[in-house]
mmCIF file of C-alpha atoms in Angstrom:
data_model
loop_
_atom_site.group_PDB
_atom_site.id
_atom_site.type_symbol
_atom_site.label_atom_id
_atom_site.label_comp_id
_atom_site.label_asym_id
_atom_site.label_seq_id
_atom_site.Cartn_x
_atom_site.Cartn_y
_atom_site.Cartn_z
ATOM 1 C CA UNK I 1 -43.141 -25.926 23.147
ATOM 2 C CA UNK I 2 -44.422 -28.697 25.445
ATOM 3 C CA UNK I 3 -46.111 -31.975 24.449
ATOM 4 C CA UNK I 4 -47.950 -34.349 26.791
ATOM 5 C CA UNK I 5 -48.309 -38.043 25.932
ATOM 6 C CA UNK I 6 -48.215 -41.544 27.387
ATOM 7 C CA UNK I 7 -44.930 -42.711 25.847
ATOM 8 C CA UNK I 8 -41.952 -41.253 24.010
ATOM 9 C CA UNK I 9 -39.859 -43.324 21.602
ATOM 10 C CA UNK I 10 -36.448 -41.725 21.117
ATOM 11 C CA UNK I 11 -34.746 -42.601 17.852
ATOM 12 C CA UNK I 12 -36.068 -43.877 14.527
ATOM 13 C CA UNK I 13 -33.792 -46.836 13.894
ATOM 14 C CA UNK I 14 -34.891 -50.463 13.827
ATOM 15 C CA UNK I 15 -36.009 -50.546 17.473
ATOM 16 C CA UNK I 16 -37.687 -47.154 17.582
ATOM 17 C CA UNK I 17 -39.573 -47.722 14.341
ATOM 18 C CA UNK I 18 -40.572 -51.258 15.313
ATOM 19 C CA UNK I 19 -42.015 -50.146 18.649
ATOM 20 C CA UNK I 20 -43.805 -47.163 17.094
ATOM 21 C CA UNK I 21 -45.367 -49.440 14.466
ATOM 22 C CA UNK I 22 -46.811 -51.723 17.139
ATOM 23 C CA UNK I 23 -48.116 -48.844 19.233
ATOM 24 C CA UNK I 24 -49.780 -47.333 16.167
ATOM 25 C CA UNK I 25 -51.915 -50.445 15.711
ATOM 26 C CA UNK I 26 -53.351 -51.504 19.089
ATOM 27 C CA UNK I 27 -55.199 -54.829 18.980
ATOM 28 C CA UNK I 28 -58.939 -54.935 19.549
ATOM 29 C CA UNK I 29 -59.799 -54.257 23.178
ATOM 30 C CA UNK I 30 -56.303 -53.016 24.025
ATOM 31 C CA UNK I 31 -55.558 -49.825 25.899
ATOM 32 C CA UNK I 32 -54.366 -47.209 23.348
ATOM 33 C CA UNK I 33 -51.044 -45.502 24.092
ATOM 34 C CA UNK I 34 -50.579 -41.910 22.922
ATOM 35 C CA UNK I 35 -47.014 -41.906 21.643
ATOM 36 C CA UNK I 36 -44.475 -39.400 20.299
ATOM 37 C CA UNK I 37 -41.718 -40.747 18.036
ATOM 38 C CA UNK I 38 -38.694 -38.433 18.128
ATOM 39 C CA UNK I 39 -36.717 -38.827 14.891
ATOM 40 C CA UNK I 40 -33.369 -37.073 14.508
ATOM 41 C CA UNK I 41 -33.327 -34.483 11.704
ATOM 42 C CA UNK I 42 -31.040 -34.984 8.694
ATOM 43 C CA UNK I 43 -27.405 -34.711 9.733
ATOM 44 C CA UNK I 44 -24.674 -36.654 11.506
ATOM 45 C CA UNK I 45 -26.994 -37.930 14.259
ATOM 46 C CA UNK I 46 -29.488 -39.440 11.835
ATOM 47 C CA UNK I 47 -29.039 -43.125 11.147
ATOM 48 C CA UNK I 48 -27.696 -43.699 7.644
ATOM 49 C CA UNK I 49 -29.391 -45.973 5.161
ATOM 50 C CA UNK I 50 -28.532 -49.590 5.870
ATOM 51 C CA UNK I 51 -29.610 -53.177 5.365
ATOM 52 C CA UNK I 52 -31.009 -55.604 7.923
ATOM 53 C CA UNK I 53 -30.836 -59.354 7.410
ATOM 54 C CA UNK I 54 -32.697 -62.013 9.346
ATOM 55 C CA UNK I 55 -34.422 -65.345 8.839
ATOM 56 C CA UNK I 56 -38.003 -66.443 9.378
ATOM 57 C CA UNK I 57 -40.042 -69.593 9.201
ATOM 58 C CA UNK I 58 -42.390 -68.914 6.294
ATOM 59 C CA UNK I 59 -44.073 -65.610 5.457
ATOM 60 C CA UNK I 60 -43.386 -62.583 7.664
ATOM 61 C CA UNK I 61 -44.967 -59.157 8.234
ATOM 62 C CA UNK I 62 -42.383 -57.302 6.148
ATOM 63 C CA UNK I 63 -42.159 -59.629 3.150
ATOM 64 C CA UNK I 64 -43.540 -57.109 0.689
ATOM 65 C CA UNK I 65 -40.779 -54.670 1.701
ATOM 66 C CA UNK I 66 -37.884 -57.080 1.144
ATOM 67 C CA UNK I 67 -35.073 -56.374 -1.290
ATOM 68 C CA UNK I 68 -34.499 -60.105 -1.719
ATOM 69 C CA UNK I 69 -34.766 -63.448 0.067
ATOM 70 C CA UNK I 70 -33.021 -66.786 -0.296
ATOM 71 C CA UNK I 71 -33.721 -70.458 0.373
ATOM 72 C CA UNK I 72 -30.099 -71.653 0.261
ATOM 73 C CA UNK I 73 -26.924 -70.847 2.158
ATOM 74 C CA UNK I 74 -23.260 -71.479 1.346
ATOM 75 C CA UNK I 75 -20.160 -71.426 3.538
ATOM 76 C CA UNK I 76 -16.582 -71.803 2.335
ATOM 77 C CA UNK I 77 -13.615 -73.079 4.334
ATOM 78 C CA UNK I 78 -10.155 -71.559 4.059
ATOM 79 C CA UNK I 79 -9.128 -74.262 1.584
ATOM 80 C CA UNK I 80 -12.065 -73.375 -0.662
ATOM 81 C CA UNK I 81 -14.182 -76.430 0.140
ATOM 82 C CA UNK I 82 -17.872 -75.605 -0.007
ATOM 83 C CA UNK I 83 -20.816 -76.386 2.249
ATOM 84 C CA UNK I 84 -24.164 -75.860 0.494
ATOM 85 C CA UNK I 85 -27.342 -76.139 2.519
ATOM 86 C CA UNK I 86 -31.085 -75.719 2.085
ATOM 87 C CA UNK I 87 -32.730 -73.471 4.683
ATOM 88 C CA UNK I 88 -36.312 -74.769 4.509
ATOM 89 C CA UNK I 89 -38.545 -74.087 6.334
ATOM 90 C CA UNK I 90 -36.558 -70.876 6.922
ATOM 91 C CA UNK I 91 -35.878 -68.086 4.463
ATOM 92 C CA UNK I 92 -32.994 -65.643 4.724
ATOM 93 C CA UNK I 93 -34.337 -62.122 4.191
ATOM 94 C CA UNK I 94 -32.812 -58.747 3.265
ATOM 95 C CA UNK I 95 -34.669 -55.568 4.261
ATOM 96 C CA UNK I 96 -33.649 -52.043 3.278
ATOM 97 C CA UNK I 97 -33.995 -49.566 6.150
ATOM 98 C CA UNK I 98 -35.457 -46.850 3.920
ATOM 99 C CA UNK I 99 -38.271 -49.154 2.790
ATOM 100 C CA UNK I 100 -38.981 -50.104 6.412
ATOM 101 C CA UNK I 101 -38.918 -46.483 7.587
ATOM 102 C CA UNK I 102 -41.285 -45.358 4.815
ATOM 103 C CA UNK I 103 -43.682 -48.168 5.691
ATOM 104 C CA UNK I 104 -43.683 -47.318 9.396
ATOM 105 C CA UNK I 105 -44.058 -43.566 8.945
ATOM 106 C CA UNK I 106 -46.956 -44.022 6.504
ATOM 107 C CA UNK I 107 -48.645 -46.422 8.922
ATOM 108 C CA UNK I 108 -48.345 -44.185 11.975
ATOM 109 C CA UNK I 109 -49.490 -41.144 9.984
ATOM 110 C CA UNK I 110 -52.724 -42.966 9.110
ATOM 111 C CA UNK I 111 -53.721 -43.445 12.748
ATOM 112 C CA UNK I 112 -54.329 -41.276 15.828
ATOM 113 C CA UNK I 113 -51.966 -42.878 18.328
ATOM 114 C CA UNK I 114 -48.422 -42.066 17.178
ATOM 115 C CA UNK I 115 -47.126 -38.614 16.269
ATOM 116 C CA UNK I 116 -43.736 -38.323 14.582
ATOM 117 C CA UNK I 117 -41.708 -35.231 15.514
ATOM 118 C CA UNK I 118 -38.396 -34.376 13.890
ATOM 119 C CA UNK I 119 -36.152 -33.308 16.759
ATOM 120 C CA UNK I 120 -32.856 -34.277 18.366
ATOM 121 C CA UNK I 121 -33.174 -35.510 21.949
ATOM 122 C CA UNK I 122 -30.662 -33.771 24.215
ATOM 123 C CA UNK I 123 -31.751 -34.798 27.710
ATOM 124 C CA UNK I 124 -33.777 -37.794 28.885
ATOM 125 C CA UNK I 125 -34.695 -38.432 32.508
ATOM 126 C CA UNK I 126 -37.329 -39.005 35.148
ATOM 127 C CA UNK I 127 -39.181 -36.204 36.938
ATOM 128 C CA UNK I 128 -41.872 -36.264 39.634
ATOM 129 C CA UNK I 129 -44.922 -37.908 38.128
ATOM 130 C CA UNK I 130 -43.255 -39.274 35.019
ATOM 131 C CA UNK I 131 -40.446 -38.570 32.556
ATOM 132 C CA UNK I 132 -39.214 -35.653 30.503
ATOM 133 C CA UNK I 133 -37.352 -35.419 27.204
ATOM 134 C CA UNK I 134 -35.739 -32.148 26.189
ATOM 135 C CA UNK I 135 -35.109 -31.934 22.454
ATOM 136 C CA UNK I 136 -34.287 -29.408 19.759
ATOM 137 C CA UNK I 137 -36.056 -28.982 16.442
ATOM 138 C CA UNK I 138 -34.174 -28.462 13.145
ATOM 139 C CA UNK I 139 -34.732 -24.690 13.383
ATOM 140 C CA UNK I 140 -33.084 -24.640 16.819
ATOM 141 C CA UNK I 141 -36.261 -24.147 18.821
ATOM 142 C CA UNK I 142 -36.555 -26.194 22.039
ATOM 143 C CA UNK I 143 -39.102 -28.946 22.552
ATOM 144 C CA UNK I 144 -40.071 -30.629 25.821
ATOM 145 C CA UNK I 145 -42.067 -33.860 25.896
ATOM 146 C CA UNK I 146 -43.656 -35.055 29.157
ATOM 147 C CA UNK I 147 -44.717 -38.695 29.328
ATOM 148 C CA UNK I 148 -45.166 -41.578 31.687
ATOM 149 C CA UNK I 149 -42.654 -43.749 29.840
ATOM 150 C CA UNK I 150 -39.583 -43.171 27.654
ATOM 151 C CA UNK I 151 -38.089 -45.809 25.361
ATOM 152 C CA UNK I 152 -34.604 -44.749 24.274
ATOM 153 C CA UNK I 153 -33.081 -46.561 21.291
ATOM 154 C CA UNK I 154 -29.981 -44.369 20.869
ATOM 155 C CA UNK I 155 -26.543 -46.012 21.129
ATOM 156 C CA UNK I 156 -25.091 -45.728 24.648
ATOM 157 C CA UNK I 157 -22.197 -43.332 25.097
ATOM 158 C CA UNK I 158 -20.065 -46.122 26.584
ATOM 159 C CA UNK I 159 -20.053 -49.876 26.371
ATOM 160 C CA UNK I 160 -20.695 -51.713 29.646
ATOM 161 C CA UNK I 161 -17.730 -53.347 31.415
ATOM 162 C CA UNK I 162 -17.146 -56.817 29.980
ATOM 163 C CA UNK I 163 -14.911 -59.826 30.276
ATOM 164 C CA UNK I 164 -14.568 -59.912 26.485
ATOM 165 C CA UNK I 165 -15.318 -57.333 23.825
ATOM 166 C CA UNK I 166 -14.602 -57.904 20.157
ATOM 167 C CA UNK I 167 -15.624 -55.463 17.466
ATOM 168 C CA UNK I 168 -17.411 -56.709 14.390
ATOM 169 C CA UNK I 169 -16.397 -54.182 11.760
ATOM 170 C CA UNK I 170 -17.326 -54.442 8.117
ATOM 171 C CA UNK I 171 -17.577 -52.574 4.869
ATOM 172 C CA UNK I 172 -19.713 -53.524 1.898
ATOM 173 C CA UNK I 173 -19.875 -52.594 -1.754
ATOM 174 C CA UNK I 174 -23.005 -52.842 -3.868
ATOM 175 C CA UNK I 175 -21.446 -54.055 -7.106
ATOM 176 C CA UNK I 176 -22.668 -54.559 -10.648
ATOM 177 C CA UNK I 177 -20.481 -56.820 -12.773
ATOM 178 C CA UNK I 178 -20.061 -56.951 -16.520
ATOM 179 C CA UNK I 179 -20.713 -60.693 -16.672
ATOM 180 C CA UNK I 180 -22.816 -63.078 -14.569
ATOM 181 C CA UNK I 181 -20.743 -64.157 -11.557
ATOM 182 C CA UNK I 182 -23.236 -64.509 -8.682
ATOM 183 C CA UNK I 183 -25.674 -67.275 -7.779
ATOM 184 C CA UNK I 184 -28.889 -65.318 -7.100
ATOM 185 C CA UNK I 185 -30.462 -68.245 -5.236
ATOM 186 C CA UNK I 186 -27.784 -68.615 -2.533
ATOM 187 C CA UNK I 187 -26.318 -66.430 0.210
ATOM 188 C CA UNK I 188 -22.549 -66.663 0.667
ATOM 189 C CA UNK I 189 -22.854 -66.641 4.444
ATOM 190 C CA UNK I 190 -19.248 -67.008 5.595
ATOM 191 C CA UNK I 191 -16.385 -67.231 3.104
ATOM 192 C CA UNK I 192 -13.115 -67.821 4.962
ATOM 193 C CA UNK I 193 -10.902 -67.558 1.877
ATOM 194 C CA UNK I 194 -9.861 -64.116 3.133
ATOM 195 C CA UNK I 195 -6.464 -63.461 4.797
ATOM 196 C CA UNK I 196 -6.941 -64.152 8.507
ATOM 197 C CA UNK I 197 -5.843 -61.609 11.142
ATOM 198 C CA UNK I 198 -3.424 -62.717 13.854
ATOM 199 C CA UNK I 199 -6.219 -62.405 16.422
ATOM 200 C CA UNK I 200 -9.911 -62.993 15.712
ATOM 201 C CA UNK I 201 -11.192 -63.906 12.261
ATOM 202 C CA UNK I 202 -12.283 -62.474 8.934
ATOM 203 C CA UNK I 203 -14.633 -63.588 6.175
ATOM 204 C CA UNK I 204 -16.429 -62.450 3.052
ATOM 205 C CA UNK I 205 -20.203 -62.212 2.806
ATOM 206 C CA UNK I 206 -22.219 -61.985 -0.420
ATOM 207 C CA UNK I 207 -25.909 -61.142 -0.776
ATOM 208 C CA UNK I 208 -26.750 -61.567 -4.483
ATOM 209 C CA UNK I 209 -29.773 -59.737 -5.839
ATOM 210 C CA UNK I 210 -29.146 -60.991 -9.372
ATOM 211 C CA UNK I 211 -26.512 -62.793 -11.398
ATOM 212 C CA UNK I 212 -24.634 -59.508 -11.903
ATOM 213 C CA UNK I 213 -25.609 -57.545 -8.751
ATOM 214 C CA UNK I 214 -24.759 -58.181 -5.114
ATOM 215 C CA UNK I 215 -23.835 -56.649 -1.802
ATOM 216 C CA UNK I 216 -20.281 -57.852 -1.139
ATOM 217 C CA UNK I 217 -18.885 -57.344 2.364
ATOM 218 C CA UNK I 218 -15.608 -57.905 4.142
ATOM 219 C CA UNK I 219 -15.968 -58.503 7.895
ATOM 220 C CA UNK I 220 -13.593 -58.953 10.814
ATOM 221 C CA UNK I 221 -14.118 -59.962 14.445
ATOM 222 C CA UNK I 222 -11.143 -58.337 16.189
ATOM 223 C CA UNK I 223 -10.262 -56.035 19.067
ATOM 224 C CA UNK I 224 -9.121 -53.268 16.729
ATOM 225 C CA UNK I 225 -11.195 -51.657 13.988
ATOM 226 C CA UNK I 226 -9.875 -51.207 10.460
ATOM 227 C CA UNK I 227 -10.211 -47.806 8.840
ATOM 228 C CA UNK I 228 -12.037 -47.258 5.575
ATOM 229 C CA UNK I 229 -8.927 -47.531 3.386
ATOM 230 C CA UNK I 230 -7.957 -50.865 4.936
ATOM 231 C CA UNK I 231 -11.474 -52.185 4.446
ATOM 232 C CA UNK I 232 -11.423 -51.052 0.813
ATOM 233 C CA UNK I 233 -8.101 -52.823 0.232
ATOM 234 C CA UNK I 234 -9.581 -55.986 1.724
ATOM 235 C CA UNK I 235 -12.672 -55.679 -0.483
ATOM 236 C CA UNK I 236 -10.508 -55.111 -3.551
ATOM 237 C CA UNK I 237 -8.632 -58.316 -2.767
ATOM 238 C CA UNK I 238 -11.819 -60.259 -2.041
ATOM 239 C CA UNK I 239 -13.731 -59.205 -5.169
ATOM 240 C CA UNK I 240 -10.692 -59.587 -7.416
ATOM 241 C CA UNK I 241 -8.596 -62.504 -6.131
ATOM 242 C CA UNK I 242 -11.310 -64.579 -4.425
ATOM 243 C CA UNK I 243 -14.585 -63.881 -6.231
ATOM 244 C CA UNK I 244 -12.922 -63.026 -9.564
ATOM 245 C CA UNK I 245 -15.674 -60.624 -10.458
ATOM 246 C CA UNK I 246 -13.632 -59.025 -13.205
ATOM 247 C CA UNK I 247 -14.784 -55.598 -14.307
ATOM 248 C CA UNK I 248 -17.428 -54.201 -12.034
ATOM 249 C CA UNK I 249 -19.060 -50.964 -10.951
ATOM 250 C CA UNK I 250 -19.510 -49.970 -7.293
ATOM 251 C CA UNK I 251 -22.943 -48.359 -7.104
ATOM 252 C CA UNK I 252 -23.021 -47.717 -3.340
ATOM 253 C CA UNK I 253 -21.194 -48.638 -0.141
ATOM 254 C CA UNK I 254 -21.868 -49.079 3.557
ATOM 255 C CA UNK I 255 -19.814 -49.527 6.681
ATOM 256 C CA UNK I 256 -20.400 -50.247 10.352
ATOM 257 C CA UNK I 257 -19.081 -51.406 13.703
ATOM 258 C CA UNK I 258 -21.029 -53.722 16.019
ATOM 259 C CA UNK I 259 -19.742 -54.480 19.524
ATOM 260 C CA UNK I 260 -19.675 -58.189 20.322
ATOM 261 C CA UNK I 261 -19.521 -58.138 24.111
ATOM 262 C CA UNK I 262 -20.588 -60.104 27.159
ATOM 263 C CA UNK I 263 -21.205 -56.858 29.026
ATOM 264 C CA UNK I 264 -24.596 -56.373 30.654
ATOM 265 C CA UNK I 265 -26.631 -53.642 28.947
ATOM 266 C CA UNK I 266 -29.086 -51.992 31.361
ATOM 267 C CA UNK I 267 -32.695 -52.091 30.189
ATOM 268 C CA UNK I 268 -33.726 -49.237 32.504
ATOM 269 C CA UNK I 269 -31.640 -46.160 33.305
ATOM 270 C CA UNK I 270 -34.092 -44.234 35.517
ATOM 271 C CA UNK I 271 -37.636 -44.510 36.814
ATOM 272 C CA UNK I 272 -39.842 -44.831 33.736
ATOM 273 C CA UNK I 273 -36.876 -44.609 31.311
ATOM 274 C CA UNK I 274 -36.054 -47.757 29.358
ATOM 275 C CA UNK I 275 -33.631 -48.749 26.653
ATOM 276 C CA UNK I 276 -34.648 -50.836 23.659
ATOM 277 C CA UNK I 277 -32.857 -52.481 20.775
ATOM 278 C CA UNK I 278 -29.079 -52.684 20.526
ATOM 279 C CA UNK I 279 -28.658 -50.368 23.514
ATOM 280 C CA UNK I 280 -30.648 -52.911 25.584
ATOM 281 C CA UNK I 281 -28.586 -55.917 24.493
ATOM 282 C CA UNK I 282 -30.550 -56.967 21.404
ATOM 283 C CA UNK I 283 -27.359 -57.671 19.438
ATOM 284 C CA UNK I 284 -26.469 -61.371 19.693
ATOM 285 C CA UNK I 285 -22.948 -61.185 21.176
ATOM 286 C CA UNK I 286 -21.520 -64.069 19.151
ATOM 287 C CA UNK I 287 -22.909 -63.069 15.745
ATOM 288 C CA UNK I 288 -23.887 -59.391 15.623
ATOM 289 C CA UNK I 289 -27.419 -60.165 14.444
ATOM 290 C CA UNK I 290 -30.130 -58.056 16.093
ATOM 291 C CA UNK I 291 -33.213 -57.521 13.902
ATOM 292 C CA UNK I 292 -35.196 -60.579 15.029
ATOM 293 C CA UNK I 293 -34.396 -59.940 18.704
ATOM 294 C CA UNK I 294 -35.475 -56.310 18.279
ATOM 295 C CA UNK I 295 -38.830 -57.492 16.930
ATOM 296 C CA UNK I 296 -39.373 -59.848 19.871
ATOM 297 C CA UNK I 297 -38.392 -57.218 22.415
ATOM 298 C CA UNK I 298 -40.574 -54.483 20.915
ATOM 299 C CA UNK I 299 -43.543 -56.850 20.622
ATOM 300 C CA UNK I 300 -43.258 -57.631 24.350
ATOM 301 C CA UNK I 301 -43.031 -53.929 25.293
ATOM 302 C CA UNK I 302 -46.047 -53.015 23.153
ATOM 303 C CA UNK I 303 -48.087 -55.883 24.598
ATOM 304 C CA UNK I 304 -47.287 -54.728 28.140
ATOM 305 C CA UNK I 305 -48.269 -51.132 27.369
ATOM 306 C CA UNK I 306 -51.517 -52.161 25.691
ATOM 307 C CA UNK I 307 -52.359 -54.339 28.706
ATOM 308 C CA UNK I 308 -51.515 -51.615 31.222
ATOM 309 C CA UNK I 309 -48.549 -53.560 32.659
ATOM 310 C CA UNK I 310 -45.105 -52.263 33.610
ATOM 311 C CA UNK I 311 -43.251 -52.179 30.263
ATOM 312 C CA UNK I 312 -39.714 -53.169 31.261
ATOM 313 C CA UNK I 313 -38.206 -54.623 28.063
ATOM 314 C CA UNK I 314 -37.421 -58.317 28.490
ATOM 315 C CA UNK I 315 -33.881 -59.600 27.969
ATOM 316 C CA UNK I 316 -33.335 -59.966 24.246
ATOM 317 C CA UNK I 317 -31.573 -63.308 24.702
ATOM 318 C CA UNK I 318 -31.871 -66.059 27.296
ATOM 319 C CA UNK I 319 -29.365 -66.458 30.106
ATOM 320 C CA UNK I 320 -28.239 -69.737 28.530
ATOM 321 C CA UNK I 321 -27.597 -68.058 25.173
ATOM 322 C CA UNK I 322 -25.672 -65.218 26.809
ATOM 323 C CA UNK I 323 -23.515 -67.688 28.746
ATOM 324 C CA UNK I 324 -22.703 -69.684 25.595
ATOM 325 C CA UNK I 325 -21.854 -66.453 23.780
ATOM 326 C CA UNK I 326 -19.579 -65.360 26.630
ATOM 327 C CA UNK I 327 -17.735 -68.678 26.438
ATOM 328 C CA UNK I 328 -17.316 -68.452 22.651
ATOM 329 C CA UNK I 329 -16.142 -64.820 22.761
ATOM 330 C CA UNK I 330 -13.617 -65.687 25.476
ATOM 331 C CA UNK I 331 -12.340 -68.662 23.469
ATOM 332 C CA UNK I 332 -12.014 -66.639 20.254
ATOM 333 C CA UNK I 333 -10.343 -63.694 21.948
ATOM 334 C CA UNK I 334 -7.830 -65.856 23.867
ATOM 335 C CA UNK I 335 -6.986 -67.968 20.847
ATOM 336 C CA UNK I 336 -8.392 -71.165 22.348
ATOM 337 C CA UNK I 337 -10.305 -71.902 19.154
ATOM 338 C CA UNK I 338 -9.560 -71.300 15.505
ATOM 339 C CA UNK I 339 -12.499 -69.155 14.341
ATOM 340 C CA UNK I 340 -12.726 -70.264 10.692
ATOM 341 C CA UNK I 341 -12.285 -73.930 11.642
ATOM 342 C CA UNK I 342 -14.873 -73.602 14.420
ATOM 343 C CA UNK I 343 -17.605 -72.164 12.205
ATOM 344 C CA UNK I 344 -16.738 -74.400 9.230
ATOM 345 C CA UNK I 345 -17.118 -77.464 11.465
ATOM 346 C CA UNK I 346 -20.561 -76.275 12.599
ATOM 347 C CA UNK I 347 -21.746 -75.649 9.036
ATOM 348 C CA UNK I 348 -20.444 -79.068 7.996
ATOM 349 C CA UNK I 349 -22.042 -81.082 10.787
ATOM 350 C CA UNK I 350 -25.178 -79.191 11.848
ATOM 351 C CA UNK I 351 -28.307 -78.818 9.648
ATOM 352 C CA UNK I 352 -28.525 -75.211 8.475
ATOM 353 C CA UNK I 353 -32.045 -74.523 9.866
ATOM 354 C CA UNK I 354 -30.971 -75.724 13.316
ATOM 355 C CA UNK I 355 -27.749 -73.712 13.146
ATOM 356 C CA UNK I 356 -29.578 -70.527 12.179
ATOM 357 C CA UNK I 357 -32.072 -70.975 14.999
ATOM 358 C CA UNK I 358 -29.121 -71.450 17.352
ATOM 359 C CA UNK I 359 -27.487 -68.258 16.055
ATOM 360 C CA UNK I 360 -30.766 -66.472 16.774
ATOM 361 C CA UNK I 361 -30.964 -67.892 20.311
ATOM 362 C CA UNK I 362 -34.145 -69.855 19.634
ATOM 363 C CA UNK I 363 -33.011 -73.418 20.262
ATOM 364 C CA UNK I 364 -34.057 -75.651 23.158
ATOM 365 C CA UNK I 365 -31.712 -77.071 25.792
ATOM 366 C CA UNK I 366 -31.642 -80.532 24.133
ATOM 367 C CA UNK I 367 -30.804 -78.879 20.788
ATOM 368 C CA UNK I 368 -28.025 -76.842 22.392
ATOM 369 C CA UNK I 369 -26.594 -80.002 23.943
ATOM 370 C CA UNK I 370 -26.676 -81.735 20.565
ATOM 371 C CA UNK I 371 -24.773 -78.815 19.031
ATOM 372 C CA UNK I 372 -22.209 -79.078 21.798
ATOM 373 C CA UNK I 373 -21.044 -82.392 20.326
ATOM 374 C CA UNK I 374 -19.610 -80.478 17.360
ATOM 375 C CA UNK I 375 -17.460 -77.901 19.175
ATOM 376 C CA UNK I 376 -13.933 -78.294 20.602
ATOM 377 C CA UNK I 377 -14.982 -79.401 24.062
ATOM 378 C CA UNK I 378 -11.648 -78.928 25.837
ATOM 379 C CA UNK I 379 -11.206 -75.385 24.554
ATOM 380 C CA UNK I 380 -14.759 -74.339 25.348
ATOM 381 C CA UNK I 381 -14.658 -75.966 28.771
ATOM 382 C CA UNK I 382 -11.428 -74.118 29.516
ATOM 383 C CA UNK I 383 -13.072 -70.791 28.714
ATOM 384 C CA UNK I 384 -16.205 -71.699 30.674
ATOM 385 C CA UNK I 385 -14.078 -72.444 33.751
ATOM 386 C CA UNK I 386 -12.058 -69.251 33.260
ATOM 387 C CA UNK I 387 -15.059 -66.913 33.029
ATOM 388 C CA UNK I 388 -15.763 -66.627 36.786
ATOM 389 C CA UNK I 389 -12.155 -65.504 37.318
ATOM 390 C CA UNK I 390 -12.085 -63.030 34.431
ATOM 391 C CA UNK I 391 -12.821 -59.482 35.642
ATOM 392 C CA UNK I 392 -15.160 -57.182 33.785
ATOM 393 C CA UNK I 393 -13.299 -54.135 32.494
ATOM 394 C CA UNK I 394 -13.844 -51.174 30.249
ATOM 395 C CA UNK I 395 -12.217 -51.942 26.932
ATOM 396 C CA UNK I 396 -9.797 -49.253 25.740
ATOM 397 C CA UNK I 397 -10.133 -48.348 22.097
ATOM 398 C CA UNK I 398 -7.362 -47.659 19.585
ATOM 399 C CA UNK I 399 -7.071 -44.073 20.832
ATOM 400 C CA UNK I 400 -7.150 -45.055 24.500
ATOM 401 C CA UNK I 401 -10.834 -44.280 24.984
ATOM 402 C CA UNK I 402 -13.594 -46.744 25.615
ATOM 403 C CA UNK I 403 -15.107 -47.446 22.164
ATOM 404 C CA UNK I 404 -18.591 -46.227 21.487
ATOM 405 C CA UNK I 405 -20.763 -48.475 19.356
ATOM 406 C CA UNK I 406 -21.466 -46.775 16.064
ATOM 407 C CA UNK I 407 -24.770 -46.921 14.276
ATOM 408 C CA UNK I 408 -23.809 -49.168 11.390
ATOM 409 C CA UNK I 409 -24.772 -48.217 7.872
ATOM 410 C CA UNK I 410 -25.829 -51.813 7.309
ATOM 411 C CA UNK I 411 -25.604 -54.408 10.056
ATOM 412 C CA UNK I 412 -25.916 -57.330 7.677
ATOM 413 C CA UNK I 413 -22.846 -59.378 8.467
ATOM 414 C CA UNK I 414 -23.167 -62.384 10.734
#
């Protein structure tokens, strides 16, 4: 079966759904774009249910879909000292992927411009006069989609060569306790009372949805990735020894791996074939956050398509942000800075709204310079001077292969 359209969106994760939503609702006077959204059928290639967290200034377009939101943030140093901060005018928001997917699919079904097709893309490339996607439906029948543009949101098969690559790996439990132990008005953003690895850092992360319910995660930034059993042992220690939750029930769990790399992700792989989302560098290298950058990138692509312009996705983060991230990753990986002390110092000395905007790459040059007064200058300068002499290499994984970024069940950890 063959389908003809203007654009194909491959993958129904955060980026694919976000772009499809914008193309389904062209603004007044815009050029409509006939679009096919290819969503993987149920199975190992379909993105598992997960949670996205982000922050916004005031109300946002997805507020009615949120699981929860918070106006306060807390960080804890290794010695247990606490930094509590108000986030106003920002709010920290938690969005369930199933709620977002349902909203998008209902919206596109109500209009004429986006058609959702359940099929697994097998081959994406350019052909004379446009692009072609070969896919397979759940019943095994082939499907070919011809379009002018393709926007591929699938994870790349290999990470790009980089000077530094750390893996943010995490596992979370949705817990329900027998007694009230959580503060439902405050996010436990980074809790460094966890045992620290010899290289990198670890922390706990708590998203309370009530006084007895929360998503509790254990996260590490390291070269090597812990397996599920090791993550569970760490979570057992964190919920029991640190949080002292007492008796509790685990109602669900999630796990993921996010590459934190200064590698350059290509935004176009062939004529008319583009990457979007995490595969186009939307993940902030120093934090692992991506949802806000995905929204900005997809909004720019949709605006270009509706205006009839060439829709090359813009860089998700500025050159200045990427350079600062490369310096921080280098310093963390080489042991130039103590990770928990570095982040604790920032939370202690920088107003939380400014720090969150910095973590999202939305600060000005003067604001970045002001933040620079609160970092270990000698260590960061040493890494900045070392970067030009540090070669970009493929990073071997634990089994000797270059690690492939997984689609995380819930990329919620900072």
